[in-house]
PDB file of C-alpha atoms in Angstrom:
ATOM      1  CA  UNK A   1     188.258  68.219 -18.226  1.00  0.00           C
ATOM      2  CA  UNK A   2     189.200  64.436 -16.520  1.00  0.00           C
ATOM      3  CA  UNK A   3     190.737  64.596 -13.539  1.00  0.00           C
ATOM      4  CA  UNK A   4     191.341  60.569 -13.525  1.00  0.00           C
ATOM      5  CA  UNK A   5     191.582  58.523 -16.865  1.00  0.00           C
ATOM      6  CA  UNK A   6     192.447  54.884 -16.618  1.00  0.00           C
ATOM      7  CA  UNK A   7     192.264  53.291 -20.530  1.00  0.00           C
ATOM      8  CA  UNK A   8     192.834  50.051 -20.866  1.00  0.00           C
ATOM      9  CA  UNK A   9     194.452  48.701 -17.777  1.00  0.00           C
ATOM     10  CA  UNK A  10     195.341  45.052 -17.501  1.00  0.00           C
ATOM     11  CA  UNK A  11     197.017  43.893 -13.364  1.00  0.00           C
ATOM     12  CA  UNK A  12     198.827  41.160 -11.872  1.00  0.00           C
ATOM     13  CA  UNK A  13     198.684  39.181  -9.120  1.00  0.00           C
ATOM     14  CA  UNK A  14     201.768  37.117  -9.438  1.00  0.00           C
ATOM     15  CA  UNK A  15     200.844  34.497 -12.720  1.00  0.00           C
ATOM     16  CA  UNK A  16     196.582  35.509 -12.058  1.00  0.00           C
ATOM     17  CA  UNK A  17     195.545  38.422 -14.281  1.00  0.00           C
ATOM     18  CA  UNK A  18     193.297  40.664 -12.113  1.00  0.00           C
ATOM     19  CA  UNK A  19     192.108  43.502 -14.656  1.00  0.00           C
ATOM     20  CA  UNK A  20     191.662  43.209 -18.990  1.00  0.00           C
ATOM     21  CA  UNK A  21     191.297  46.297 -20.144  1.00  0.00           C
ATOM     22  CA  UNK A  22     189.708  48.043 -17.637  1.00  0.00           C
ATOM     23  CA  UNK A  23     188.872  52.122 -19.034  1.00  0.00           C
ATOM     24  CA  UNK A  24     187.103  54.913 -16.935  1.00  0.00           C
ATOM     25  CA  UNK A  25     186.892  58.804 -17.043  1.00  0.00           C
ATOM     26  CA  UNK A  26     186.120  60.974 -13.731  1.00  0.00           C
ATOM     27  CA  UNK A  27     185.317  64.876 -14.978  1.00  0.00           C
ATOM     28  CA  UNK A  28     186.812  67.786 -12.577  1.00  0.00           C
ATOM     29  CA  UNK A  29     183.379  67.895  -9.950  1.00  0.00           C
ATOM     30  CA  UNK A  30     182.010  64.947 -11.059  1.00  0.00           C
ATOM     31  CA  UNK A  31     181.269  61.880  -8.945  1.00  0.00           C
ATOM     32  CA  UNK A  32     180.837  58.760 -10.439  1.00  0.00           C
ATOM     33  CA  UNK A  33     180.155  55.160  -9.211  1.00  0.00           C
ATOM     34  CA  UNK A  34     182.150  51.484  -9.778  1.00  0.00           C
ATOM     35  CA  UNK A  35     179.838  48.555  -9.685  1.00  0.00           C
ATOM     36  CA  UNK A  36     179.993  44.886  -9.635  1.00  0.00           C
ATOM     37  CA  UNK A  37     179.287  42.389  -7.261  1.00  0.00           C
ATOM     38  CA  UNK A  38     182.411  40.974  -5.031  1.00  0.00           C
ATOM     39  CA  UNK A  39     185.533  39.929  -6.704  1.00  0.00           C
ATOM     40  CA  UNK A  40     185.099  41.805  -9.994  1.00  0.00           C
ATOM     41  CA  UNK A  41     187.871  43.555  -9.317  1.00  0.00           C
ATOM     42  CA  UNK A  42     186.760  47.004  -8.573  1.00  0.00           C
ATOM     43  CA  UNK A  43     189.153  47.292  -5.262  1.00  0.00           C
ATOM     44  CA  UNK A  44     192.166  46.437  -7.519  1.00  0.00           C
ATOM     45  CA  UNK A  45     190.908  49.185  -9.784  1.00  0.00           C
ATOM     46  CA  UNK A  46     191.383  51.267  -6.478  1.00  0.00           C
ATOM     47  CA  UNK A  47     194.928  50.023  -5.768  1.00  0.00           C
ATOM     48  CA  UNK A  48     196.219  50.396  -9.128  1.00  0.00           C
ATOM     49  CA  UNK A  49     194.605  54.131  -8.978  1.00  0.00           C
ATOM     50  CA  UNK A  50     196.326  54.504  -5.649  1.00  0.00           C
ATOM     51  CA  UNK A  51     199.385  52.962  -7.276  1.00  0.00           C
ATOM     52  CA  UNK A  52     199.060  50.288  -4.462  1.00  0.00           C
ATOM     53  CA  UNK A  53     199.449  47.878  -7.630  1.00  0.00           C
ATOM     54  CA  UNK A  54     201.466  48.531 -10.633  1.00  0.00           C
ATOM     55  CA  UNK A  55     199.511  47.427 -13.813  1.00  0.00           C
ATOM     56  CA  UNK A  56     201.148  46.768 -17.002  1.00  0.00           C
ATOM     57  CA  UNK A  57     199.652  47.563 -19.518  1.00  0.00           C
ATOM     58  CA  UNK A  58     197.420  50.803 -20.240  1.00  0.00           C
ATOM     59  CA  UNK A  59     197.557  54.231 -18.617  1.00  0.00           C
ATOM     60  CA  UNK A  60     196.477  55.980 -15.649  1.00  0.00           C
ATOM     61  CA  UNK A  61     196.265  59.496 -15.945  1.00  0.00           C
ATOM     62  CA  UNK A  62     195.920  61.763 -12.736  1.00  0.00           C
ATOM     63  CA  UNK A  63     195.554  65.690 -12.924  1.00  0.00           C
ATOM     64  CA  UNK A  64     197.209  65.408 -16.565  1.00  0.00           C
ATOM     65  CA  UNK A  65     200.498  63.017 -15.235  1.00  0.00           C
ATOM     66  CA  UNK A  66     200.994  59.733 -15.809  1.00  0.00           C
ATOM     67  CA  UNK A  67     201.353  58.421 -13.146  1.00  0.00           C
ATOM     68  CA  UNK A  68     202.903  54.843 -13.911  1.00  0.00           C
ATOM     69  CA  UNK A  69     206.102  55.353 -12.213  1.00  0.00           C
ATOM     70  CA  UNK A  70     204.637  58.037  -9.234  1.00  0.00           C
ATOM     71  CA  UNK A  71     205.340  55.689  -6.076  1.00  0.00           C
ATOM     72  CA  UNK A  72     201.805  55.448  -3.615  1.00  0.00           C
ATOM     73  CA  UNK A  73     202.779  58.172  -0.980  1.00  0.00           C
ATOM     74  CA  UNK A  74     203.819  60.491  -4.257  1.00  0.00           C
ATOM     75  CA  UNK A  75     199.888  60.258  -5.860  1.00  0.00           C
ATOM     76  CA  UNK A  76     198.460  60.957  -2.102  1.00  0.00           C
ATOM     77  CA  UNK A  77     199.833  63.976  -2.966  1.00  0.00           C
ATOM     78  CA  UNK A  78     199.058  64.746  -6.154  1.00  0.00           C
ATOM     79  CA  UNK A  79     195.961  64.705  -4.367  1.00  0.00           C
ATOM     80  CA  UNK A  80     194.543  61.384  -4.522  1.00  0.00           C
ATOM     81  CA  UNK A  81     192.273  60.619  -0.575  1.00  0.00           C
ATOM     82  CA  UNK A  82     191.636  57.095  -0.226  1.00  0.00           C
ATOM     83  CA  UNK A  83     188.781  55.629   2.475  1.00  0.00           C
ATOM     84  CA  UNK A  84     190.426  51.961   2.102  1.00  0.00           C
ATOM     85  CA  UNK A  85     187.582  49.157   2.526  1.00  0.00           C
ATOM     86  CA  UNK A  86     188.238  48.315   6.284  1.00  0.00           C
ATOM     87  CA  UNK A  87     188.208  51.706   7.307  1.00  0.00           C
ATOM     88  CA  UNK A  88     191.893  50.972   8.932  1.00  0.00           C
ATOM     89  CA  UNK A  89     191.885  54.045  11.400  1.00  0.00           C
ATOM     90  CA  UNK A  90     195.360  54.068  14.019  1.00  0.00           C
ATOM     91  CA  UNK A  91     193.738  52.196  16.713  1.00  0.00           C
ATOM     92  CA  UNK A  92     196.185  53.528  19.646  1.00  0.00           C
ATOM     93  CA  UNK A  93     195.772  57.064  18.830  1.00  0.00           C
ATOM     94  CA  UNK A  94     192.999  59.121  19.175  1.00  0.00           C
ATOM     95  CA  UNK A  95     190.655  60.692  16.666  1.00  0.00           C
ATOM     96  CA  UNK A  96     192.670  64.076  16.785  1.00  0.00           C
ATOM     97  CA  UNK A  97     195.119  61.989  15.889  1.00  0.00           C
ATOM     98  CA  UNK A  98     194.384  60.266  13.458  1.00  0.00           C
ATOM     99  CA  UNK A  99     192.362  63.126  11.794  1.00  0.00           C
ATOM    100  CA  UNK A 100     196.136  65.596  11.545  1.00  0.00           C
ATOM    101  CA  UNK A 101     198.387  62.553  11.137  1.00  0.00           C
ATOM    102  CA  UNK A 102     198.485  63.201   7.257  1.00  0.00           C
ATOM    103  CA  UNK A 103     197.387  67.155   7.544  1.00  0.00           C
ATOM    104  CA  UNK A 104     197.731  68.766   4.553  1.00  0.00           C
ATOM    105  CA  UNK A 105     196.635  73.486   3.987  1.00  0.00           C
ATOM    106  CA  UNK A 106     193.184  73.386   3.125  1.00  0.00           C
ATOM    107  CA  UNK A 107     189.637  73.620   2.891  1.00  0.00           C
ATOM    108  CA  UNK A 108     189.575  70.995   4.883  1.00  0.00           C
ATOM    109  CA  UNK A 109     190.800  70.688   8.865  1.00  0.00           C
ATOM    110  CA  UNK A 110     189.459  69.516  11.827  1.00  0.00           C
ATOM    111  CA  UNK A 111     186.807  71.922  12.316  1.00  0.00           C
ATOM    112  CA  UNK A 112     185.348  71.722   8.966  1.00  0.00           C
ATOM    113  CA  UNK A 113     185.697  67.714   8.948  1.00  0.00           C
ATOM    114  CA  UNK A 114     183.678  67.646  12.622  1.00  0.00           C
ATOM    115  CA  UNK A 115     181.048  69.971  11.299  1.00  0.00           C
ATOM    116  CA  UNK A 116     180.273  67.176   8.741  1.00  0.00           C
ATOM    117  CA  UNK A 117     180.723  64.745  11.714  1.00  0.00           C
ATOM    118  CA  UNK A 118     180.040  66.879  14.910  1.00  0.00           C
ATOM    119  CA  UNK A 119     180.397  62.583  16.573  1.00  0.00           C
ATOM    120  CA  UNK A 120     184.390  62.823  15.873  1.00  0.00           C
ATOM    121  CA  UNK A 121     184.424  66.335  17.273  1.00  0.00           C
ATOM    122  CA  UNK A 122     182.472  64.720  21.053  1.00  0.00           C
ATOM    123  CA  UNK A 123     185.124  62.223  20.576  1.00  0.00           C
ATOM    124  CA  UNK A 124     188.275  63.780  19.895  1.00  0.00           C
ATOM    125  CA  UNK A 125     190.367  62.667  22.580  1.00  0.00           C
ATOM    126  CA  UNK A 126     189.079  59.051  22.592  1.00  0.00           C
ATOM    127  CA  UNK A 127     190.847  56.078  20.872  1.00  0.00           C
ATOM    128  CA  UNK A 128     190.096  54.661  17.617  1.00  0.00           C
ATOM    129  CA  UNK A 129     189.822  51.539  19.104  1.00  0.00           C
ATOM    130  CA  UNK A 130     187.147  52.519  21.312  1.00  0.00           C
ATOM    131  CA  UNK A 131     185.105  53.806  18.558  1.00  0.00           C
ATOM    132  CA  UNK A 132     182.295  51.987  17.127  1.00  0.00           C
ATOM    133  CA  UNK A 133     182.449  50.510  13.174  1.00  0.00           C
ATOM    134  CA  UNK A 134     180.556  53.866  11.819  1.00  0.00           C
ATOM    135  CA  UNK A 135     182.718  55.911  14.164  1.00  0.00           C
ATOM    136  CA  UNK A 136     185.577  54.033  12.953  1.00  0.00           C
ATOM    137  CA  UNK A 137     184.018  54.952   8.980  1.00  0.00           C
ATOM    138  CA  UNK A 138     183.511  58.579   9.321  1.00  0.00           C
ATOM    139  CA  UNK A 139     187.187  58.521  10.870  1.00  0.00           C
ATOM    140  CA  UNK A 140     188.783  56.975   7.865  1.00  0.00           C
ATOM    141  CA  UNK A 141     186.292  59.819   5.923  1.00  0.00           C
ATOM    142  CA  UNK A 142     187.388  62.341   8.143  1.00  0.00           C
ATOM    143  CA  UNK A 143     190.883  61.547   7.477  1.00  0.00           C
ATOM    144  CA  UNK A 144     190.955  61.137   4.375  1.00  0.00           C
ATOM    145  CA  UNK A 145     189.446  64.708   3.515  1.00  0.00           C
ATOM    146  CA  UNK A 146     192.371  66.796   5.932  1.00  0.00           C
ATOM    147  CA  UNK A 147     194.578  65.959   2.871  1.00  0.00           C
ATOM    148  CA  UNK A 148     192.106  68.298   1.389  1.00  0.00           C
ATOM    149  CA  UNK A 149     192.790  65.684  -2.197  1.00  0.00           C
ATOM    150  CA  UNK A 150     191.369  67.294  -5.403  1.00  0.00           C
ATOM    151  CA  UNK A 151     190.055  63.153  -5.727  1.00  0.00           C
ATOM    152  CA  UNK A 152     188.256  60.882  -2.636  1.00  0.00           C
ATOM    153  CA  UNK A 153     188.070  57.532  -3.534  1.00  0.00           C
ATOM    154  CA  UNK A 154     185.763  55.660  -0.886  1.00  0.00           C
ATOM    155  CA  UNK A 155     185.909  52.278  -1.085  1.00  0.00           C
ATOM    156  CA  UNK A 156     182.331  49.918   0.080  1.00  0.00           C
ATOM    157  CA  UNK A 157     182.585  53.171   2.721  1.00  0.00           C
ATOM    158  CA  UNK A 158     178.688  51.683   4.178  1.00  0.00           C
ATOM    159  CA  UNK A 159     178.762  48.185   3.713  1.00  0.00           C
ATOM    160  CA  UNK A 160     178.233  46.493   7.243  1.00  0.00           C
ATOM    161  CA  UNK A 161     177.255  49.496   8.885  1.00  0.00           C
ATOM    162  CA  UNK A 162     174.150  50.026  10.916  1.00  0.00           C
ATOM    163  CA  UNK A 163     171.168  51.365   8.675  1.00  0.00           C
ATOM    164  CA  UNK A 164     170.630  54.758   9.995  1.00  0.00           C
ATOM    165  CA  UNK A 165     174.648  55.291  10.492  1.00  0.00           C
ATOM    166  CA  UNK A 166     174.985  54.346   6.412  1.00  0.00           C
ATOM    167  CA  UNK A 167     172.169  56.998   6.067  1.00  0.00           C
ATOM    168  CA  UNK A 168     174.366  59.738   8.252  1.00  0.00           C
ATOM    169  CA  UNK A 169     176.881  58.926   6.423  1.00  0.00           C
ATOM    170  CA  UNK A 170     175.442  58.535   2.585  1.00  0.00           C
ATOM    171  CA  UNK A 171     174.163  62.398   3.637  1.00  0.00           C
ATOM    172  CA  UNK A 172     177.358  63.349   4.669  1.00  0.00           C
ATOM    173  CA  UNK A 173     178.413  62.045   0.769  1.00  0.00           C
ATOM    174  CA  UNK A 174     176.179  64.397  -0.427  1.00  0.00           C
ATOM    175  CA  UNK A 175     177.462  66.968   1.019  1.00  0.00           C
ATOM    176  CA  UNK A 176     180.233  66.940  -0.076  1.00  0.00           C
ATOM    177  CA  UNK A 177     178.922  66.363  -4.072  1.00  0.00           C
ATOM    178  CA  UNK A 178     176.567  69.508  -2.893  1.00  0.00           C
ATOM    179  CA  UNK A 179     179.372  71.830  -0.935  1.00  0.00           C
ATOM    180  CA  UNK A 180     182.721  71.330  -2.720  1.00  0.00           C
ATOM    181  CA  UNK A 181     184.521  70.929  -5.533  1.00  0.00           C
ATOM    182  CA  UNK A 182     186.203  67.705  -5.735  1.00  0.00           C
ATOM    183  CA  UNK A 183     185.556  64.611  -7.368  1.00  0.00           C
ATOM    184  CA  UNK A 184     184.476  61.224  -5.552  1.00  0.00           C
ATOM    185  CA  UNK A 185     185.381  57.873  -6.390  1.00  0.00           C
ATOM    186  CA  UNK A 186     182.822  55.713  -5.171  1.00  0.00           C
ATOM    187  CA  UNK A 187     182.261  51.844  -5.048  1.00  0.00           C
ATOM    188  CA  UNK A 188     179.249  50.671  -3.534  1.00  0.00           C
ATOM    189  CA  UNK A 189     175.923  48.709  -4.882  1.00  0.00           C
ATOM    190  CA  UNK A 190     173.367  50.764  -3.071  1.00  0.00           C
ATOM    191  CA  UNK A 191     171.971  51.447  -6.139  1.00  0.00           C
ATOM    192  CA  UNK A 192     168.828  53.800  -4.283  1.00  0.00           C
ATOM    193  CA  UNK A 193     172.193  55.894  -2.436  1.00  0.00           C
ATOM    194  CA  UNK A 194     173.798  55.874  -5.026  1.00  0.00           C
ATOM    195  CA  UNK A 195     171.408  58.017  -7.757  1.00  0.00           C
ATOM    196  CA  UNK A 196     171.254  60.803  -6.047  1.00  0.00           C
ATOM    197  CA  UNK A 197     174.349  61.439  -5.896  1.00  0.00           C
ATOM    198  CA  UNK A 198     176.008  59.995  -8.684  1.00  0.00           C
ATOM    199  CA  UNK A 199     177.086  61.869 -12.223  1.00  0.00           C
ATOM    200  CA  UNK A 200     178.328  58.407 -14.288  1.00  0.00           C
ATOM    201  CA  UNK A 201     179.323  54.817 -13.494  1.00  0.00           C
ATOM    202  CA  UNK A 202     181.212  51.635 -14.147  1.00  0.00           C
ATOM    203  CA  UNK A 203     180.026  48.105 -13.820  1.00  0.00           C
ATOM    204  CA  UNK A 204     183.048  45.711 -13.739  1.00  0.00           C
ATOM    205  CA  UNK A 205     182.498  43.013 -14.488  1.00  0.00           C
ATOM    206  CA  UNK A 206     185.864  39.631 -14.357  1.00  0.00           C
ATOM    207  CA  UNK A 207     187.750  42.550 -14.655  1.00  0.00           C
ATOM    208  CA  UNK A 208     186.588  44.024 -17.101  1.00  0.00           C
ATOM    209  CA  UNK A 209     184.314  46.728 -17.328  1.00  0.00           C
ATOM    210  CA  UNK A 210     181.946  45.828 -19.403  1.00  0.00           C
ATOM    211  CA  UNK A 211     179.353  49.492 -18.618  1.00  0.00           C
ATOM    212  CA  UNK A 212     180.204  53.078 -19.530  1.00  0.00           C
ATOM    213  CA  UNK A 213     178.015  55.968 -19.525  1.00  0.00           C
ATOM    214  CA  UNK A 214     175.618  58.829 -17.484  1.00  0.00           C
ATOM    215  CA  UNK A 215     174.162  56.877 -14.474  1.00  0.00           C
ATOM    216  CA  UNK A 216     170.577  57.819 -15.288  1.00  0.00           C
ATOM    217  CA  UNK A 217     170.577  55.854 -18.236  1.00  0.00           C
ATOM    218  CA  UNK A 218     171.594  52.522 -15.828  1.00  0.00           C
ATOM    219  CA  UNK A 219     168.304  50.751 -17.071  1.00  0.00           C
ATOM    220  CA  UNK A 220     166.989  47.323 -15.624  1.00  0.00           C
ATOM    221  CA  UNK A 221     168.435  45.389 -17.461  1.00  0.00           C
ATOM    222  CA  UNK A 222     171.869  46.548 -17.085  1.00  0.00           C
ATOM    223  CA  UNK A 223     171.708  46.327 -13.355  1.00  0.00           C
ATOM    224  CA  UNK A 224     170.550  42.148 -13.084  1.00  0.00           C
ATOM    225  CA  UNK A 225     172.733  41.299 -15.012  1.00  0.00           C
ATOM    226  CA  UNK A 226     175.777  42.747 -13.854  1.00  0.00           C
ATOM    227  CA  UNK A 227     174.546  42.952 -10.311  1.00  0.00           C
ATOM    228  CA  UNK A 228     171.956  40.958  -9.575  1.00  0.00           C
ATOM    229  CA  UNK A 229     172.325  38.052  -7.195  1.00  0.00           C
TER     230      UNK A 229
END
């Protein structure tokens, strides 16, 4: 059963059109990789899903509900957890305060998040501003998990991080796939790491979805055409 379905989405920033007939489907319990070069509409698509940007045409169906008129905070309550690009932790709050500020009851709590990212437990009383970039990214993921979402969206969750931290976060995402039933939408360019977790993929090019399918059907020709330099 589809948890998220976008059909022929068009969206604008003012008079400038950013998305042209974007379509994708994410099944319950699956991982979808959204890929493409920078500036091709990936983060804009996420904004549409989270209702941070209104779309003009098409439909966004989440968990069987058309969310076109649903405000962003209500979409979060429906079960969409976003880890935004750039992390955006509350710098003046402690690690623990960041985690519990929007927490909802369920499988994910401070104990389970600390098991996934032990460093957050070690630094629970530190201000978020004192953390390294990698630790802030772990905090952003943990904060989203503690809303106990049906859909977790990771927007460039490993970008700009040291290789050792990147691998730690990829291992955590692998654990999320194997140990939980949530669906995950991952925006990233790391084909090697995505191949270990992604069931399906969509590639965006100039605001259009130009390839959809099973991740294992991606060919070098396709990735070179739409993701190469």
